[in-house]
mmCIF file of C-alpha atoms and ligand atoms in Angstrom:
data_model
loop_
_atom_site.group_PDB
_atom_site.id
_atom_site.type_symbol
_atom_site.label_atom_id
_atom_site.label_comp_id
_atom_site.label_asym_id
_atom_site.label_seq_id
_atom_site.Cartn_x
_atom_site.Cartn_y
_atom_site.Cartn_z
ATOM 1 C CA MET A 12 5.245 -54.227 9.794
ATOM 2 C CA ILE A 13 8.085 -51.886 10.828
ATOM 3 C CA PRO A 14 6.883 -50.073 13.953
ATOM 4 C CA LEU A 15 6.074 -46.393 13.636
ATOM 5 C CA ARG A 16 8.801 -44.237 15.190
ATOM 6 C CA LEU A 17 7.433 -41.781 17.743
ATOM 7 C CA GLY A 18 9.000 -38.680 19.263
ATOM 8 C CA VAL A 19 7.281 -37.473 22.444
ATOM 9 C CA LEU A 20 7.579 -33.893 23.727
ATOM 10 C CA ALA A 21 6.630 -33.574 27.392
ATOM 11 C CA SER A 22 7.158 -31.098 30.215
ATOM 12 C CA GLY A 23 5.686 -32.653 33.326
ATOM 13 C CA ARG A 24 4.193 -35.724 34.932
ATOM 14 C CA GLY A 25 4.247 -37.836 31.765
ATOM 15 C CA SER A 26 1.230 -40.024 32.472
ATOM 16 C CA ASN A 27 0.217 -39.918 28.806
ATOM 17 C CA LEU A 28 3.755 -40.946 27.862
ATOM 18 C CA GLN A 29 3.363 -43.836 30.302
ATOM 19 C CA ALA A 30 0.069 -44.862 28.670
ATOM 20 C CA LEU A 31 1.826 -44.947 25.288
ATOM 21 C CA ILE A 32 4.714 -46.993 26.705
ATOM 22 C CA ASP A 33 2.233 -49.412 28.304
ATOM 23 C CA ALA A 34 0.254 -49.796 25.069
ATOM 24 C CA ILE A 35 3.459 -50.522 23.142
ATOM 25 C CA GLU A 36 4.564 -53.062 25.737
ATOM 26 C CA ALA A 37 1.109 -54.666 25.687
ATOM 27 C CA LYS A 38 1.380 -54.816 21.874
ATOM 28 C CA THR A 39 -1.840 -52.900 21.335
ATOM 29 C CA LEU A 40 0.177 -50.108 19.713
ATOM 30 C CA ASP A 41 2.496 -50.910 16.793
ATOM 31 C CA ALA A 42 5.052 -48.230 17.477
ATOM 32 C CA THR A 43 8.330 -47.551 19.173
ATOM 33 C CA ILE A 44 9.301 -44.429 21.096
ATOM 34 C CA ALA A 45 12.522 -43.272 19.451
ATOM 35 C CA VAL A 46 13.066 -40.307 21.761
ATOM 36 C CA VAL A 47 11.453 -38.236 24.514
ATOM 37 C CA VAL A 48 12.370 -34.556 24.607
ATOM 38 C CA SER A 49 11.631 -32.276 27.542
ATOM 39 C CA ASN A 50 12.097 -28.572 28.194
ATOM 40 C CA LYS A 51 12.180 -29.297 31.944
ATOM 41 C CA PRO A 52 15.079 -31.209 33.464
ATOM 42 C CA GLU A 53 12.943 -32.405 36.385
ATOM 43 C CA SER A 54 10.165 -33.762 34.160
ATOM 44 C CA MET A 55 8.811 -37.114 35.317
ATOM 45 C CA ALA A 56 8.503 -37.953 31.636
ATOM 46 C CA LEU A 57 12.319 -38.179 31.400
ATOM 47 C CA GLU A 58 12.369 -40.469 34.423
ATOM 48 C CA ARG A 59 9.709 -42.696 32.911
ATOM 49 C CA ALA A 60 11.652 -42.875 29.636
ATOM 50 C CA GLN A 61 14.817 -43.876 31.455
ATOM 51 C CA ARG A 62 12.986 -46.558 33.413
ATOM 52 C CA HIS A 63 11.862 -48.138 30.150
ATOM 53 C CA GLY A 64 15.199 -47.863 28.333
ATOM 54 C CA ILE A 65 13.953 -45.038 26.089
ATOM 55 C CA LYS A 66 16.279 -42.215 25.110
ATOM 56 C CA GLY A 67 15.304 -39.032 26.985
ATOM 57 C CA ILE A 68 16.789 -35.637 26.245
ATOM 58 C CA PHE A 69 16.508 -32.372 28.157
ATOM 59 C CA LEU A 70 16.883 -29.412 25.825
ATOM 60 C CA ASP A 71 17.460 -26.223 27.771
ATOM 61 C CA PRO A 72 15.296 -23.345 26.474
ATOM 62 C CA LYS A 73 17.892 -20.957 27.919
ATOM 63 C CA SER A 74 20.447 -22.206 25.401
ATOM 64 C CA VAL A 75 18.730 -20.147 22.670
ATOM 65 C CA ALA A 76 18.054 -17.032 24.778
ATOM 66 C CA GLY A 77 20.365 -14.831 22.707
ATOM 67 C CA GLU A 78 18.826 -15.769 19.328
ATOM 68 C CA ALA A 79 16.730 -13.269 17.338
ATOM 69 C CA GLN A 80 13.795 -15.732 17.356
ATOM 70 C CA PRO A 81 14.361 -17.889 20.419
ATOM 71 C CA ARG A 82 11.184 -19.979 20.101
ATOM 72 C CA LYS A 83 11.978 -20.894 16.520
ATOM 73 C CA ALA A 84 15.629 -21.523 17.357
ATOM 74 C CA TYR A 85 14.537 -23.862 20.140
ATOM 75 C CA ASP A 86 12.201 -25.750 17.826
ATOM 76 C CA GLN A 87 15.040 -26.030 15.311
ATOM 77 C CA LYS A 88 17.049 -27.829 17.985
ATOM 78 C CA ILE A 89 14.138 -30.148 18.704
ATOM 79 C CA LEU A 90 13.726 -30.785 14.989
ATOM 80 C CA GLU A 91 17.363 -31.825 14.722
ATOM 81 C CA VAL A 92 16.879 -34.306 17.562
ATOM 82 C CA LEU A 93 13.684 -35.696 16.016
ATOM 83 C CA LYS A 94 15.309 -36.078 12.596
ATOM 84 C CA ALA A 95 18.420 -37.678 14.104
ATOM 85 C CA HIS A 96 16.111 -40.291 15.640
ATOM 86 C CA ASP A 97 14.100 -40.832 12.425
ATOM 87 C CA VAL A 98 10.884 -39.768 14.123
ATOM 88 C CA GLN A 99 7.813 -40.186 11.918
ATOM 89 C CA LEU A 100 5.098 -38.958 14.277
ATOM 90 C CA VAL A 101 5.518 -36.317 16.995
ATOM 91 C CA LEU A 102 3.292 -36.467 20.064
ATOM 92 C CA LEU A 103 2.795 -33.555 22.412
ATOM 93 C CA ALA A 104 2.017 -35.010 25.817
ATOM 94 C CA GLY A 105 1.677 -32.318 28.428
ATOM 95 C CA TYR A 106 4.195 -30.192 26.533
ATOM 96 C CA MET A 107 3.896 -26.705 28.018
ATOM 97 C CA LYS A 108 5.502 -24.714 25.213
ATOM 98 C CA ILE A 109 3.850 -23.333 22.113
ATOM 99 C CA VAL A 110 5.303 -25.029 19.065
ATOM 100 C CA THR A 111 6.275 -22.829 16.137
ATOM 101 C CA SER A 112 6.022 -23.217 12.364
ATOM 102 C CA VAL A 113 9.511 -24.749 12.404
ATOM 103 C CA LEU A 114 8.117 -27.980 13.859
ATOM 104 C CA ILE A 115 4.584 -27.680 12.531
ATOM 105 C CA ASP A 116 5.695 -27.360 8.901
ATOM 106 C CA ALA A 117 8.264 -30.115 9.195
ATOM 107 C CA TYR A 118 5.675 -32.491 10.668
ATOM 108 C CA GLN A 119 2.435 -31.342 9.033
ATOM 109 C CA TRP A 120 -0.295 -33.916 9.806
ATOM 110 C CA HIS A 121 2.458 -35.854 11.574
ATOM 111 C CA MET A 122 2.115 -34.136 14.956
ATOM 112 C CA MET A 123 -0.654 -34.747 17.502
ATOM 113 C CA ASN A 124 -1.683 -33.233 20.809
ATOM 114 C CA ILE A 125 -4.006 -34.389 23.571
ATOM 115 C CA HIS A 126 -6.165 -31.821 25.307
ATOM 116 C CA PRO A 127 -8.420 -32.316 28.361
ATOM 117 C CA SER A 128 -11.659 -30.905 26.954
ATOM 118 C CA LEU A 129 -14.048 -31.503 24.112
ATOM 119 C CA LEU A 130 -12.526 -29.037 21.658
ATOM 120 C CA PRO A 131 -13.372 -26.530 20.310
ATOM 121 C CA SER A 132 -14.732 -25.846 23.802
ATOM 122 C CA PHE A 133 -12.174 -24.702 26.359
ATOM 123 C CA PRO A 134 -8.834 -24.441 24.558
ATOM 124 C CA GLY A 135 -5.740 -23.177 26.375
ATOM 125 C CA LEU A 136 -5.005 -23.449 30.079
ATOM 126 C CA ASN A 137 -7.066 -24.045 33.252
ATOM 127 C CA VAL A 138 -9.347 -26.167 31.160
ATOM 128 C CA GLN A 139 -11.323 -27.887 33.908
ATOM 129 C CA THR A 140 -11.900 -24.573 35.689
ATOM 130 C CA GLN A 141 -13.303 -23.224 32.430
ATOM 131 C CA ALA A 142 -15.573 -26.281 32.090
ATOM 132 C CA LEU A 143 -16.810 -26.118 35.688
ATOM 133 C CA ASP A 144 -17.388 -22.348 35.459
ATOM 134 C CA ALA A 145 -19.416 -22.827 32.297
ATOM 135 C CA GLY A 146 -21.547 -25.465 34.030
ATOM 136 C CA VAL A 147 -21.227 -27.990 31.215
ATOM 137 C CA LYS A 148 -22.725 -31.400 31.913
ATOM 138 C CA ILE A 149 -20.278 -33.278 29.694
ATOM 139 C CA SER A 150 -16.580 -32.696 29.208
ATOM 140 C CA GLY A 151 -13.860 -35.018 27.982
ATOM 141 C CA CYS A 152 -10.673 -35.156 25.961
ATOM 142 C CA THR A 153 -9.579 -34.614 22.382
ATOM 143 C CA VAL A 154 -6.682 -35.825 20.278
ATOM 144 C CA HIS A 155 -6.028 -33.491 17.364
ATOM 145 C CA PHE A 156 -3.421 -32.723 14.755
ATOM 146 C CA VAL A 157 -1.271 -29.717 15.612
ATOM 147 C CA THR A 158 -1.593 -26.560 13.551
ATOM 148 C CA GLU A 159 -0.528 -23.007 14.351
ATOM 149 C CA GLY A 160 -3.700 -22.039 16.226
ATOM 150 C CA ILE A 161 -3.513 -23.255 19.809
ATOM 151 C CA ASP A 162 -5.650 -26.397 20.309
ATOM 152 C CA GLU A 163 -7.277 -25.725 16.945
ATOM 153 C CA GLY A 164 -6.110 -28.471 14.592
ATOM 154 C CA PRO A 165 -8.339 -31.127 13.004
ATOM 155 C CA ILE A 166 -9.927 -33.401 15.598
ATOM 156 C CA ILE A 167 -8.919 -37.057 15.415
ATOM 157 C CA LEU A 168 -10.763 -38.659 18.344
ATOM 158 C CA GLN A 169 -12.772 -37.530 21.358
ATOM 159 C CA THR A 170 -14.194 -39.158 24.476
ATOM 160 C CA GLY A 171 -16.837 -37.556 26.674
ATOM 161 C CA VAL A 172 -17.145 -37.906 30.439
ATOM 162 C CA PRO A 173 -19.974 -36.690 32.701
ATOM 163 C CA VAL A 174 -19.478 -33.596 34.841
ATOM 164 C CA ASN A 175 -21.112 -33.972 38.245
ATOM 165 C CA GLU A 176 -22.470 -31.140 40.368
ATOM 166 C CA ASP A 177 -20.001 -31.719 43.193
ATOM 167 C CA ASP A 178 -16.936 -32.109 40.946
ATOM 168 C CA THR A 179 -13.780 -30.229 41.828
ATOM 169 C CA VAL A 180 -11.046 -29.446 39.305
ATOM 170 C CA ASP A 181 -9.044 -32.392 40.638
ATOM 171 C CA ILE A 182 -11.899 -34.868 40.467
ATOM 172 C CA LEU A 183 -12.865 -33.850 36.942
ATOM 173 C CA SER A 184 -9.219 -33.843 35.803
ATOM 174 C CA ALA A 185 -8.738 -37.378 37.088
ATOM 175 C CA ARG A 186 -11.896 -38.615 35.363
ATOM 176 C CA ILE A 187 -10.760 -37.096 32.075
ATOM 177 C CA LEU A 188 -7.151 -38.264 32.437
ATOM 178 C CA GLU A 189 -8.271 -41.880 32.712
ATOM 179 C CA GLN A 190 -9.899 -41.522 29.299
ATOM 180 C CA GLU A 191 -6.883 -39.690 27.837
ATOM 181 C CA HIS A 192 -4.766 -42.738 28.570
ATOM 182 C CA VAL A 193 -7.046 -44.868 26.400
ATOM 183 C CA LEU A 194 -7.651 -42.297 23.680
ATOM 184 C CA TYR A 195 -4.076 -41.265 22.830
ATOM 185 C CA PRO A 196 -2.709 -44.753 22.109
ATOM 186 C CA HIS A 197 -5.856 -45.461 20.099
ATOM 187 C CA ALA A 198 -5.345 -42.357 17.913
ATOM 188 C CA VAL A 199 -1.679 -43.222 17.381
ATOM 189 C CA GLN A 200 -2.601 -46.782 16.391
ATOM 190 C CA LEU A 201 -5.024 -45.391 13.767
ATOM 191 C CA PHE A 202 -2.128 -43.326 12.412
ATOM 192 C CA ALA A 203 0.139 -46.391 12.416
ATOM 193 C CA GLU A 204 -2.513 -48.214 10.392
ATOM 194 C CA ARG A 205 -2.545 -45.264 7.955
ATOM 195 C CA ARG A 206 -6.242 -44.747 8.579
ATOM 196 C CA LEU A 207 -6.250 -41.001 9.243
ATOM 197 C CA CYS A 208 -6.993 -38.790 6.310
ATOM 198 C CA VAL A 209 -7.260 -34.988 6.580
ATOM 199 C CA GLU A 210 -9.717 -33.464 4.136
ATOM 200 C CA ASP A 211 -11.038 -29.914 4.335
ATOM 201 C CA LYS A 212 -9.698 -29.481 7.907
ATOM 202 C CA LYS A 213 -11.549 -32.597 9.033
ATOM 203 C CA VAL A 214 -10.146 -35.999 9.854
ATOM 204 C CA ARG A 215 -11.752 -38.967 8.162
ATOM 205 C CA ILE A 216 -11.086 -42.363 9.711
ATOM 206 C CA LEU A 217 -10.696 -44.996 7.033
ATOM 207 C CA GLU A 218 -11.970 -48.541 7.440
ATOM 208 C CA LEU A 219 -9.341 -51.130 8.208
ATOM 209 C CA THR A 220 -8.329 -52.911 5.015
ATOM 210 C CA SER A 221 -6.904 -56.391 5.289
HETATM 211 C C1 GRF B 346 -2.997 -33.859 30.172
HETATM 212 O O1 GRF B 346 -4.203 -33.549 30.815
HETATM 213 C C2 GRF B 346 -3.052 -33.447 28.714
HETATM 214 O O2 GRF B 346 -4.326 -33.552 28.161
HETATM 215 C C3 GRF B 346 -2.640 -32.001 28.770
HETATM 216 O O3 GRF B 346 -1.658 -31.939 29.775
HETATM 217 C C4 GRF B 346 -1.850 -33.022 30.689
HETATM 218 C C5 GRF B 346 -0.558 -33.777 30.708
HETATM 219 O O4 GRF B 346 -0.538 -34.808 31.649
HETATM 220 N N1 GRF B 346 -2.201 -31.547 27.487
HETATM 221 P P1 GRF B 346 0.640 -35.851 31.642
HETATM 222 O O5 GRF B 346 1.953 -35.056 31.729
HETATM 223 O O6 GRF B 346 0.575 -36.655 30.390
HETATM 224 O O7 GRF B 346 0.429 -36.685 32.870
#
């Protein structure tokens, strides 16, 4: 099987990118990372890409500052990079910019995000603070397809983790992150196996056919 070509958009630490790289190297994920794009030059994700011989590109958001619709113009630049690298599935991995219809339409049901809560609870930012403030007993992580509403797209996979009474944001984040690193490669592998089917805004996971 020809490996699925991934494009990863990341802004920061890149631990989810690393989990994907590790799964590919361990051959539990039939994919190849064609390109990593970051909006931050200092992103650890770019460093991780370089370390593994993966093409990493910093695209400066300031380069489109004079455009009438800078966010769309920026996404157009990303789209050109993704297309030039024959990317089939786009993965947001700690990407701290809102993606516009330019990318979402071009990659409909071909773009995923990972979020550190059990969506639809706690979308947006400061997610673990929201969870701790609400006093939930279970939190977790979600992989979902990207649509225009922030953290709103059809849910692909979720994993729950317990929330303990003495948890801090850092402790809860770390517990969730460990599960993210398992969940994201798993969701991408289901995509690679063509087992994800979106019907009526819900994702159905098809049985593996031999
Ligand atoms: C993760 O918690 C992810 O769920 C969220 O941003 C964080 C990124 O972490 N979207 P990393 O850059 O992958 O280490």
